[in-house]
PDB file of C-alpha atoms in Angstrom:
ATOM      1  CA  MET A   1      -7.338 100.716  23.149  1.00 45.00           C
ATOM      2  CA  ARG A   2      -5.516  97.408  23.525  1.00 44.00           C
ATOM      3  CA  GLN A   3      -4.250  95.893  20.339  1.00 49.00           C
ATOM      4  CA  PRO A   4      -5.206  92.504  18.913  1.00 55.00           C
ATOM      5  CA  ASN A   5      -2.774  89.621  19.224  1.00 52.00           C
ATOM      6  CA  GLU A   6      -0.705  89.066  16.121  1.00 47.00           C
ATOM      7  CA  SER A   7      -0.915  85.701  14.343  1.00 44.00           C
ATOM      8  CA  PRO A   8      -0.236  84.442  10.792  1.00 43.00           C
ATOM      9  CA  ALA A   9      -2.566  85.775   8.143  1.00 43.00           C
ATOM     10  CA  PRO A  10      -5.202  83.527   6.579  1.00 42.00           C
ATOM     11  CA  GLU A  11      -3.715  81.740   3.570  1.00 40.00           C
ATOM     12  CA  ALA A  12      -6.735  81.734   1.288  1.00 43.00           C
ATOM     13  CA  ALA A  13     -10.047  83.516   0.958  1.00 45.00           C
ATOM     14  CA  PRO A  14     -13.070  81.479   2.035  1.00 48.00           C
ATOM     15  CA  PRO A  15     -15.602  80.815  -0.741  1.00 43.00           C
ATOM     16  CA  ASP A  16     -18.265  82.932   1.030  1.00 53.00           C
ATOM     17  CA  ALA A  17     -16.054  86.048   1.178  1.00 55.00           C
ATOM     18  CA  THR A  18     -16.406  87.058  -2.472  1.00 58.00           C
ATOM     19  CA  GLY A  19     -17.940  90.518  -2.744  1.00 78.00           C
ATOM     20  CA  ALA A  20     -18.916  90.813   0.917  1.00 93.00           C
ATOM     21  CA  ARG A  21     -18.387  94.352   2.224  1.00 95.00           C
ATOM     22  CA  ILE A  22     -17.206  94.750   5.825  1.00 97.00           C
ATOM     23  CA  LEU A  23     -17.213  98.075   7.681  1.00 97.00           C
ATOM     24  CA  VAL A  24     -14.554  98.235  10.433  1.00 97.00           C
ATOM     25  CA  VAL A  25     -15.240 100.903  13.072  1.00 97.00           C
ATOM     26  CA  ASP A  26     -12.437 101.541  15.592  1.00 95.00           C
ATOM     27  CA  ASP A  27     -10.778 104.765  16.747  1.00 94.00           C
ATOM     28  CA  ASP A  28      -7.433 103.004  17.286  1.00 93.00           C
ATOM     29  CA  PRO A  29      -5.656 103.199  13.915  1.00 94.00           C
ATOM     30  CA  THR A  30      -3.398 100.234  14.709  1.00 93.00           C
ATOM     31  CA  VAL A  31      -6.299  97.953  15.575  1.00 92.00           C
ATOM     32  CA  ALA A  32      -8.275  99.147  12.560  1.00 94.00           C
ATOM     33  CA  GLU A  33      -5.324  98.587  10.238  1.00 94.00           C
ATOM     34  CA  VAL A  34      -4.580  95.086  11.525  1.00 93.00           C
ATOM     35  CA  VAL A  35      -8.222  93.992  11.432  1.00 93.00           C
ATOM     36  CA  SER A  36      -8.777  95.512   7.989  1.00 95.00           C
ATOM     37  CA  GLY A  37      -5.634  93.836   6.669  1.00 94.00           C
ATOM     38  CA  TYR A  38      -6.738  90.390   7.808  1.00 93.00           C
ATOM     39  CA  LEU A  39     -10.222  90.829   6.416  1.00 95.00           C
ATOM     40  CA  ASP A  40      -8.818  92.130   3.127  1.00 94.00           C
ATOM     41  CA  ARG A  41      -6.491  89.120   2.812  1.00 93.00           C
ATOM     42  CA  ALA A  42      -9.454  86.867   3.583  1.00 93.00           C
ATOM     43  CA  GLY A  43     -11.164  88.210   0.460  1.00 93.00           C
ATOM     44  CA  TYR A  44     -13.531  90.857   1.845  1.00 95.00           C
ATOM     45  CA  VAL A  45     -14.052  94.415   0.620  1.00 95.00           C
ATOM     46  CA  VAL A  46     -13.199  96.568   3.638  1.00 96.00           C
ATOM     47  CA  ASP A  47     -14.343 100.092   4.561  1.00 96.00           C
ATOM     48  CA  ARG A  48     -13.084 101.892   7.669  1.00 96.00           C
ATOM     49  CA  ALA A  49     -14.461 104.539  10.016  1.00 96.00           C
ATOM     50  CA  GLU A  50     -12.880 105.991  13.149  1.00 95.00           C
ATOM     51  CA  ASP A  51     -15.988 107.151  15.012  1.00 95.00           C
ATOM     52  CA  GLY A  52     -19.760 106.774  15.184  1.00 95.00           C
ATOM     53  CA  PRO A  53     -20.894 109.564  12.846  1.00 96.00           C
ATOM     54  CA  ALA A  54     -18.374 108.490  10.196  1.00 96.00           C
ATOM     55  CA  ALA A  55     -19.562 104.887  10.525  1.00 96.00           C
ATOM     56  CA  LEU A  56     -23.201 105.882   9.984  1.00 96.00           C
ATOM     57  CA  ASP A  57     -22.226 107.983   6.953  1.00 95.00           C
ATOM     58  CA  ARG A  58     -20.212 105.097   5.457  1.00 94.00           C
ATOM     59  CA  ALA A  59     -23.031 102.635   6.086  1.00 95.00           C
ATOM     60  CA  ALA A  60     -25.550 104.962   4.429  1.00 93.00           C
ATOM     61  CA  ALA A  61     -23.315 105.490   1.384  1.00 93.00           C
ATOM     62  CA  HIS A  62     -22.262 101.844   0.968  1.00 91.00           C
ATOM     63  CA  ARG A  63     -24.517  99.406   2.806  1.00 91.00           C
ATOM     64  CA  PRO A  64     -22.186  96.848   4.431  1.00 95.00           C
ATOM     65  CA  ASP A  65     -22.845  93.127   4.629  1.00 94.00           C
ATOM     66  CA  LEU A  66     -21.421  93.170   8.174  1.00 95.00           C
ATOM     67  CA  VAL A  67     -20.028  95.712  10.646  1.00 96.00           C
ATOM     68  CA  VAL A  68     -17.083  95.092  13.000  1.00 97.00           C
ATOM     69  CA  LEU A  69     -17.809  97.678  15.683  1.00 95.00           C
ATOM     70  CA  ASP A  70     -15.698  98.765  18.654  1.00 93.00           C
ATOM     71  CA  LEU A  71     -17.745  99.362  21.783  1.00 90.00           C
ATOM     72  CA  MET A  72     -15.542 102.081  23.290  1.00 88.00           C
ATOM     73  CA  LEU A  73     -15.726 104.790  20.634  1.00 92.00           C
ATOM     74  CA  PRO A  74     -15.259 108.479  21.521  1.00 90.00           C
ATOM     75  CA  GLY A  75     -18.415 110.580  21.547  1.00 89.00           C
ATOM     76  CA  MET A  76     -21.112 108.311  20.148  1.00 93.00           C
ATOM     77  CA  ASP A  77     -20.295 104.883  21.593  1.00 91.00           C
ATOM     78  CA  GLY A  78     -20.645 101.548  19.841  1.00 91.00           C
ATOM     79  CA  LEU A  79     -23.989 100.770  21.476  1.00 90.00           C
ATOM     80  CA  GLU A  80     -25.605 103.893  20.033  1.00 92.00           C
ATOM     81  CA  VAL A  81     -24.022 103.245  16.636  1.00 94.00           C
ATOM     82  CA  CYS A  82     -25.422  99.710  16.688  1.00 91.00           C
ATOM     83  CA  ARG A  83     -28.900 100.987  17.568  1.00 87.00           C
ATOM     84  CA  ARG A  84     -28.875 103.504  14.722  1.00 91.00           C
ATOM     85  CA  LEU A  85     -27.528 100.996  12.215  1.00 90.00           C
ATOM     86  CA  ARG A  86     -30.316  98.564  13.008  1.00 82.00           C
ATOM     87  CA  GLU A  87     -32.955 101.302  12.802  1.00 82.00           C
ATOM     88  CA  ASN A  88     -32.068 101.608   9.128  1.00 81.00           C
ATOM     89  CA  GLY A  89     -32.438  97.908   8.403  1.00 76.00           C
ATOM     90  CA  PRO A  90     -30.961  94.565   9.431  1.00 78.00           C
ATOM     91  CA  VAL A  91     -27.181  94.375   9.252  1.00 88.00           C
ATOM     92  CA  PRO A  92     -25.016  91.827  11.097  1.00 90.00           C
ATOM     93  CA  VAL A  93     -22.773  93.348  13.788  1.00 92.00           C
ATOM     94  CA  VAL A  94     -19.730  91.827  15.493  1.00 93.00           C
ATOM     95  CA  MET A  95     -18.929  93.919  18.561  1.00 90.00           C
ATOM     96  CA  LEU A  96     -15.387  94.435  19.860  1.00 90.00           C
ATOM     97  CA  THR A  97     -15.117  94.942  23.619  1.00 82.00           C
ATOM     98  CA  ALA A  98     -12.017  96.111  25.483  1.00 73.00           C
ATOM     99  CA  ARG A  99     -12.708  93.766  28.357  1.00 62.00           C
ATOM    100  CA  GLY A 100     -14.694  90.629  29.062  1.00 59.00           C
ATOM    101  CA  ASP A 101     -17.196  92.476  31.223  1.00 63.00           C
ATOM    102  CA  GLU A 102     -20.544  90.680  31.274  1.00 64.00           C
ATOM    103  CA  ASP A 103     -22.498  93.954  31.350  1.00 67.00           C
ATOM    104  CA  ASP A 104     -20.768  95.095  28.145  1.00 68.00           C
ATOM    105  CA  ARG A 105     -21.618  91.841  26.397  1.00 67.00           C
ATOM    106  CA  ILE A 106     -25.234  91.894  27.522  1.00 70.00           C
ATOM    107  CA  LEU A 107     -25.664  95.537  26.484  1.00 71.00           C
ATOM    108  CA  GLY A 108     -24.224  94.732  23.068  1.00 71.00           C
ATOM    109  CA  LEU A 109     -26.610  91.821  22.622  1.00 70.00           C
ATOM    110  CA  GLU A 110     -29.520  93.914  23.878  1.00 69.00           C
ATOM    111  CA  VAL A 111     -29.060  96.495  21.130  1.00 73.00           C
ATOM    112  CA  GLY A 112     -28.753  93.818  18.444  1.00 72.00           C
ATOM    113  CA  ALA A 113     -25.120  92.725  18.117  1.00 81.00           C
ATOM    114  CA  ASP A 114     -24.860  89.242  16.597  1.00 83.00           C
ATOM    115  CA  ASP A 115     -21.530  88.318  18.147  1.00 84.00           C
ATOM    116  CA  TYR A 116     -18.760  89.832  20.239  1.00 82.00           C
ATOM    117  CA  VAL A 117     -14.985  89.441  20.514  1.00 86.00           C
ATOM    118  CA  THR A 118     -12.991  90.539  23.562  1.00 84.00           C
ATOM    119  CA  LYS A 119      -9.737  92.478  23.165  1.00 82.00           C
ATOM    120  CA  PRO A 120      -6.960  91.471  22.949  1.00 83.00           C
ATOM    121  CA  PHE A 121      -7.996  88.967  20.306  1.00 86.00           C
ATOM    122  CA  SER A 122      -6.476  86.951  17.499  1.00 88.00           C
ATOM    123  CA  PRO A 123      -7.297  88.527  14.124  1.00 86.00           C
ATOM    124  CA  ARG A 124      -7.667  84.988  12.765  1.00 88.00           C
ATOM    125  CA  GLU A 125     -10.400  84.365  15.359  1.00 88.00           C
ATOM    126  CA  LEU A 126     -12.159  87.562  14.326  1.00 91.00           C
ATOM    127  CA  VAL A 127     -12.079  86.515  10.658  1.00 92.00           C
ATOM    128  CA  LEU A 128     -13.605  83.157  11.608  1.00 89.00           C
ATOM    129  CA  ARG A 129     -16.339  84.915  13.602  1.00 88.00           C
ATOM    130  CA  VAL A 130     -17.086  87.172  10.619  1.00 93.00           C
ATOM    131  CA  GLN A 131     -17.288  84.151   8.327  1.00 90.00           C
ATOM    132  CA  SER A 132     -19.646  82.378  10.735  1.00 85.00           C
ATOM    133  CA  VAL A 133     -21.997  85.360  11.078  1.00 87.00           C
ATOM    134  CA  LEU A 134     -22.104  85.923   7.321  1.00 90.00           C
ATOM    135  CA  ARG A 135     -22.899  82.258   6.690  1.00 84.00           C
ATOM    136  CA  ARG A 136     -25.847  82.472   9.094  1.00 78.00           C
ATOM    137  CA  ALA A 137     -27.047  85.640   7.354  1.00 77.00           C
ATOM    138  CA  ARG A 138     -27.185  83.994   3.925  1.00 75.00           C
ATOM    139  CA  PRO A 139     -30.429  82.321   2.838  1.00 64.00           C
ATOM    140  CA  GLY A 140     -30.494  78.530   3.028  1.00 61.00           C
ATOM    141  CA  PRO A 141     -32.153  76.860   0.017  1.00 61.00           C
ATOM    142  CA  GLY A 142     -34.820  74.189   0.227  1.00 60.00           C
ATOM    143  CA  ILE A 143     -36.061  74.861   3.774  1.00 72.00           C
ATOM    144  CA  ARG A 144     -39.812  75.151   4.161  1.00 84.00           C
ATOM    145  CA  PRO A 145     -41.371  78.058   6.089  1.00 88.00           C
ATOM    146  CA  LEU A 146     -42.493  77.505   9.673  1.00 91.00           C
ATOM    147  CA  HIS A 147     -45.999  78.527  10.786  1.00 91.00           C
ATOM    148  CA  ALA A 148     -47.418  78.821  14.315  1.00 92.00           C
ATOM    149  CA  ALA A 149     -49.543  81.235  16.361  1.00 91.00           C
ATOM    150  CA  GLY A 150     -49.626  83.879  13.618  1.00 93.00           C
ATOM    151  CA  LEU A 151     -45.862  83.622  13.135  1.00 95.00           C
ATOM    152  CA  VAL A 152     -44.363  82.776   9.759  1.00 94.00           C
ATOM    153  CA  LEU A 153     -40.621  82.174   9.472  1.00 92.00           C
ATOM    154  CA  ASP A 154     -39.043  81.639   6.073  1.00 89.00           C
ATOM    155  CA  PRO A 155     -35.524  80.261   6.730  1.00 83.00           C
ATOM    156  CA  ALA A 156     -34.602  80.475   3.046  1.00 79.00           C
ATOM    157  CA  ALA A 157     -35.339  84.209   2.896  1.00 80.00           C
ATOM    158  CA  ARG A 158     -34.378  84.851   6.553  1.00 82.00           C
ATOM    159  CA  ARG A 159     -37.723  86.628   6.906  1.00 88.00           C
ATOM    160  CA  ALA A 160     -40.143  86.545   9.842  1.00 93.00           C
ATOM    161  CA  THR A 161     -43.636  88.010  10.229  1.00 94.00           C
ATOM    162  CA  LYS A 162     -46.349  88.019  12.880  1.00 95.00           C
ATOM    163  CA  ASN A 163     -49.912  88.459  11.665  1.00 94.00           C
ATOM    164  CA  GLY A 164     -48.432  89.744   8.418  1.00 93.00           C
ATOM    165  CA  ALA A 165     -46.220  92.385  10.026  1.00 94.00           C
ATOM    166  CA  GLU A 166     -42.467  92.135   9.461  1.00 92.00           C
ATOM    167  CA  LEU A 167     -40.355  91.293  12.523  1.00 93.00           C
ATOM    168  CA  ALA A 168     -36.929  92.923  12.812  1.00 87.00           C
ATOM    169  CA  LEU A 169     -34.881  90.011  14.167  1.00 87.00           C
ATOM    170  CA  THR A 170     -31.144  89.693  14.547  1.00 84.00           C
ATOM    171  CA  LEU A 171     -29.477  86.568  13.178  1.00 82.00           C
ATOM    172  CA  ARG A 172     -29.338  84.917  16.588  1.00 84.00           C
ATOM    173  CA  GLU A 173     -32.936  85.850  17.384  1.00 89.00           C
ATOM    174  CA  PHE A 174     -34.108  84.398  14.071  1.00 89.00           C
ATOM    175  CA  ASP A 175     -32.196  81.146  14.598  1.00 88.00           C
ATOM    176  CA  LEU A 176     -33.511  80.778  18.140  1.00 92.00           C
ATOM    177  CA  LEU A 177     -37.122  81.424  17.138  1.00 94.00           C
ATOM    178  CA  ALA A 178     -36.846  79.051  14.172  1.00 91.00           C
ATOM    179  CA  PHE A 179     -35.483  76.317  16.433  1.00 93.00           C
ATOM    180  CA  LEU A 180     -38.260  76.772  18.985  1.00 95.00           C
ATOM    181  CA  LEU A 181     -40.958  76.776  16.288  1.00 94.00           C
ATOM    182  CA  ALA A 182     -39.490  73.587  14.820  1.00 92.00           C
ATOM    183  CA  HIS A 183     -39.735  71.886  18.237  1.00 94.00           C
ATOM    184  CA  PRO A 184     -43.082  72.985  19.703  1.00 95.00           C
ATOM    185  CA  ARG A 185     -43.825  72.181  23.341  1.00 95.00           C
ATOM    186  CA  LYS A 186     -40.398  70.627  23.875  1.00 96.00           C
ATOM    187  CA  VAL A 187     -38.430  72.062  26.797  1.00 96.00           C
ATOM    188  CA  PHE A 188     -34.788  73.061  26.265  1.00 96.00           C
ATOM    189  CA  GLY A 189     -32.271  74.167  28.871  1.00 94.00           C
ATOM    190  CA  ARG A 190     -30.083  77.185  28.142  1.00 91.00           C
ATOM    191  CA  GLU A 191     -26.897  75.179  27.564  1.00 90.00           C
ATOM    192  CA  GLU A 192     -28.833  72.890  25.225  1.00 92.00           C
ATOM    193  CA  LEU A 193     -30.094  75.898  23.262  1.00 92.00           C
ATOM    194  CA  MET A 194     -26.582  77.322  23.017  1.00 85.00           C
ATOM    195  CA  ARG A 195     -25.333  74.022  21.644  1.00 85.00           C
ATOM    196  CA  GLU A 196     -28.228  73.182  19.313  1.00 88.00           C
ATOM    197  CA  VAL A 197     -29.001  76.669  17.965  1.00 86.00           C
ATOM    198  CA  TRP A 198     -25.573  78.316  17.790  1.00 76.00           C
ATOM    199  CA  GLY A 199     -23.201  75.351  17.962  1.00 72.00           C
ATOM    200  CA  TRP A 200     -21.491  76.473  21.173  1.00 67.00           C
ATOM    201  CA  ASP A 201     -20.273  73.827  23.604  1.00 60.00           C
ATOM    202  CA  PHE A 202     -19.594  76.509  26.200  1.00 56.00           C
ATOM    203  CA  GLY A 203     -20.267  80.188  26.741  1.00 62.00           C
ATOM    204  CA  ASP A 204     -22.118  82.768  28.787  1.00 70.00           C
ATOM    205  CA  LEU A 205     -25.616  81.484  29.591  1.00 77.00           C
ATOM    206  CA  SER A 206     -26.872  85.060  29.886  1.00 79.00           C
ATOM    207  CA  THR A 207     -26.641  85.170  26.078  1.00 81.00           C
ATOM    208  CA  VAL A 208     -29.655  82.860  25.891  1.00 89.00           C
ATOM    209  CA  THR A 209     -31.512  84.826  28.556  1.00 90.00           C
ATOM    210  CA  VAL A 210     -30.981  88.087  26.664  1.00 88.00           C
ATOM    211  CA  HIS A 211     -32.181  86.649  23.372  1.00 89.00           C
ATOM    212  CA  VAL A 212     -35.272  85.081  24.918  1.00 95.00           C
ATOM    213  CA  ARG A 213     -36.125  88.433  26.493  1.00 93.00           C
ATOM    214  CA  ARG A 214     -35.621  90.248  23.187  1.00 90.00           C
ATOM    215  CA  LEU A 215     -37.708  87.697  21.294  1.00 94.00           C
ATOM    216  CA  ARG A 216     -40.538  88.023  23.768  1.00 96.00           C
ATOM    217  CA  GLY A 217     -40.481  91.766  23.227  1.00 95.00           C
ATOM    218  CA  LYS A 218     -41.041  91.201  19.519  1.00 94.00           C
ATOM    219  CA  VAL A 219     -43.427  88.236  19.308  1.00 96.00           C
ATOM    220  CA  GLU A 220     -45.523  88.410  22.486  1.00 96.00           C
ATOM    221  CA  ASP A 221     -48.622  90.574  22.830  1.00 94.00           C
ATOM    222  CA  ASP A 222     -47.622  91.155  26.452  1.00 95.00           C
ATOM    223  CA  PRO A 223     -43.902  90.416  26.945  1.00 94.00           C
ATOM    224  CA  ALA A 224     -44.346  90.648  30.727  1.00 93.00           C
ATOM    225  CA  ARG A 225     -46.767  87.687  30.544  1.00 94.00           C
ATOM    226  CA  PRO A 226     -45.429  85.570  27.675  1.00 95.00           C
ATOM    227  CA  LEU A 227     -47.732  82.944  26.194  1.00 95.00           C
ATOM    228  CA  LEU A 228     -45.648  81.775  23.233  1.00 96.00           C
ATOM    229  CA  ILE A 229     -42.121  81.482  24.615  1.00 97.00           C
ATOM    230  CA  GLN A 230     -42.770  80.062  28.046  1.00 96.00           C
ATOM    231  CA  THR A 231     -40.363  79.335  30.862  1.00 94.00           C
ATOM    232  CA  VAL A 232     -40.539  75.977  32.579  1.00 93.00           C
ATOM    233  CA  TRP A 233     -39.394  76.744  36.089  1.00 89.00           C
ATOM    234  CA  GLY A 234     -35.975  75.358  36.924  1.00 88.00           C
ATOM    235  CA  VAL A 235     -35.557  73.666  33.518  1.00 92.00           C
ATOM    236  CA  GLY A 236     -35.600  76.003  30.521  1.00 94.00           C
ATOM    237  CA  TYR A 237     -37.861  77.310  27.767  1.00 96.00           C
ATOM    238  CA  ARG A 238     -40.492  75.927  25.426  1.00 96.00           C
ATOM    239  CA  PHE A 239     -42.569  77.268  22.548  1.00 96.00           C
ATOM    240  CA  GLU A 240     -46.348  76.940  22.978  1.00 95.00           C
ATOM    241  CA  PRO A 241     -47.847  77.185  19.456  1.00 91.00           C
ATOM    242  CA  THR A 242     -51.392  77.829  20.672  1.00 83.00           C
ATOM    243  CA  GLY A 243     -50.279  80.737  22.868  1.00 68.00           C
ATOM    244  CA  THR A 244     -52.162  79.232  25.819  1.00 62.00           C
ATOM    245  CA  GLY A 245     -51.410  77.031  28.769  1.00 50.00           C
ATOM    246  CA  THR A 246     -50.155  77.601  32.262  1.00 42.00           C
ATOM    247  CA  GLY A 247     -46.816  77.337  33.951  1.00 41.00           C
ATOM    248  CA  PRO A 248     -46.133  75.375  37.119  1.00 37.00           C
ATOM    249  CA  ALA A 249     -47.441  78.230  39.273  1.00 33.00           C
ATOM    250  CA  GLY A 250     -50.763  78.206  37.390  1.00 32.00           C
ATOM    251  CA  GLU A 251     -50.086  81.432  35.479  1.00 36.00           C
ATOM    252  CA  PRO A 252     -49.500  81.775  31.724  1.00 37.00           C
ATOM    253  CA  GLY A 253     -45.854  81.917  30.807  1.00 38.00           C
ATOM    254  CA  THR A 254     -44.571  81.511  34.364  1.00 36.00           C
ATOM    255  CA  PHE A 255     -41.206  83.175  34.786  1.00 33.00           C
ATOM    256  CA  ASP A 256     -38.187  81.098  35.701  1.00 36.00           C
ATOM    257  CA  ARG A 257     -36.466  82.774  38.623  1.00 32.00           C
ATOM    258  CA  ALA A 258     -33.494  80.484  38.069  1.00 33.00           C
ATOM    259  CA  GLY A 259     -33.205  81.758  34.509  1.00 37.00           C
ATOM    260  CA  GLU A 260     -30.282  84.089  35.160  1.00 35.00           C
ATOM    261  CA  GLY A 261     -28.107  81.607  37.007  1.00 34.00           C
ATOM    262  CA  GLY A 262     -25.874  78.737  35.966  1.00 35.00           C
ATOM    263  CA  GLY A 263     -27.063  75.462  34.548  1.00 36.00           C
ATOM    264  CA  THR A 264     -26.213  72.022  33.388  1.00 34.00           C
ATOM    265  CA  GLY A 265     -25.962  70.518  29.952  1.00 35.00           C
ATOM    266  CA  THR A 266     -28.752  68.051  30.748  1.00 34.00           C
ATOM    267  CA  GLY A 267     -31.563  70.567  31.222  1.00 35.00           C
ATOM    268  CA  ALA A 268     -31.429  70.245  34.992  1.00 34.00           C
ATOM    269  CA  ALA A 269     -32.520  73.114  37.196  1.00 33.00           C
ATOM    270  CA  PRO A 270     -30.165  76.100  36.926  1.00 35.00           C
ATOM    271  CA  GLU A 271     -28.553  77.227  40.112  1.00 32.00           C
ATOM    272  CA  GLY A 272     -28.032  80.686  41.545  1.00 33.00           C
ATOM    273  CA  SER A 273     -31.460  82.251  41.068  1.00 32.00           C
ATOM    274  CA  THR A 274     -31.137  85.983  40.549  1.00 32.00           C
ATOM    275  CA  GLY A 275     -34.054  87.217  38.457  1.00 35.00           C
ATOM    276  CA  ARG A 276     -36.466  86.768  35.605  1.00 40.00           C
ATOM    277  CA  ALA A 277     -35.591  85.442  32.183  1.00 50.00           C
TER     278      ALA A 277
END
């Protein structure tokens, strides 16, 4: 395992750190010690585990508020650990990857990771990512629930249901769905969604594609023919609150074959068509 880059420790604990329990899972003792030290100095309660089974045992004994999880664990890898953690209830996960490989990032997002950091990394950056994910996970007061097409999203409680059944959404999935419900029938390009939903001015556009695909799997009756989260060919995505309508090819929820390629910040047609969104 490559070690994180050293940098000065945070000087003061953020106000949202009080009492938050973080589980750090990494088989490299140096990385685990450095990361745990920074999180501890930032005001978090830190648990550590060196492999997948130990991480699941720790999480069962003391439910963490967030898990910092290395992807390349011996035996049970980080992807399987993430899957099993989320089977037992929603818990935010920040994934550590040993390289900036796009497949690793997409796999992590597919199994429910809320963010990822590539090694070697600055521990200060990791602390900031943890703070950001925890802030998104906390209920926001005074926000009214959103209702459409059998979906009910309560932003204050961070709770989503469809036809009364609870939806198991990650933080990013919840924020994306809430944004789309709040702007029905309006088309957004992937870069625009990254900026408006997650506050990113740049990043991997496949992140949006992955989350749209995951959301469709949870809110659509037939994810292969989506009626709620529709793709506008060559432009982006829109939410259709009636669950009806046709895409430009005359079929419900027409797939955007440019959805995996690049794009522009203006919602123009993405380039480099490679597959379905």
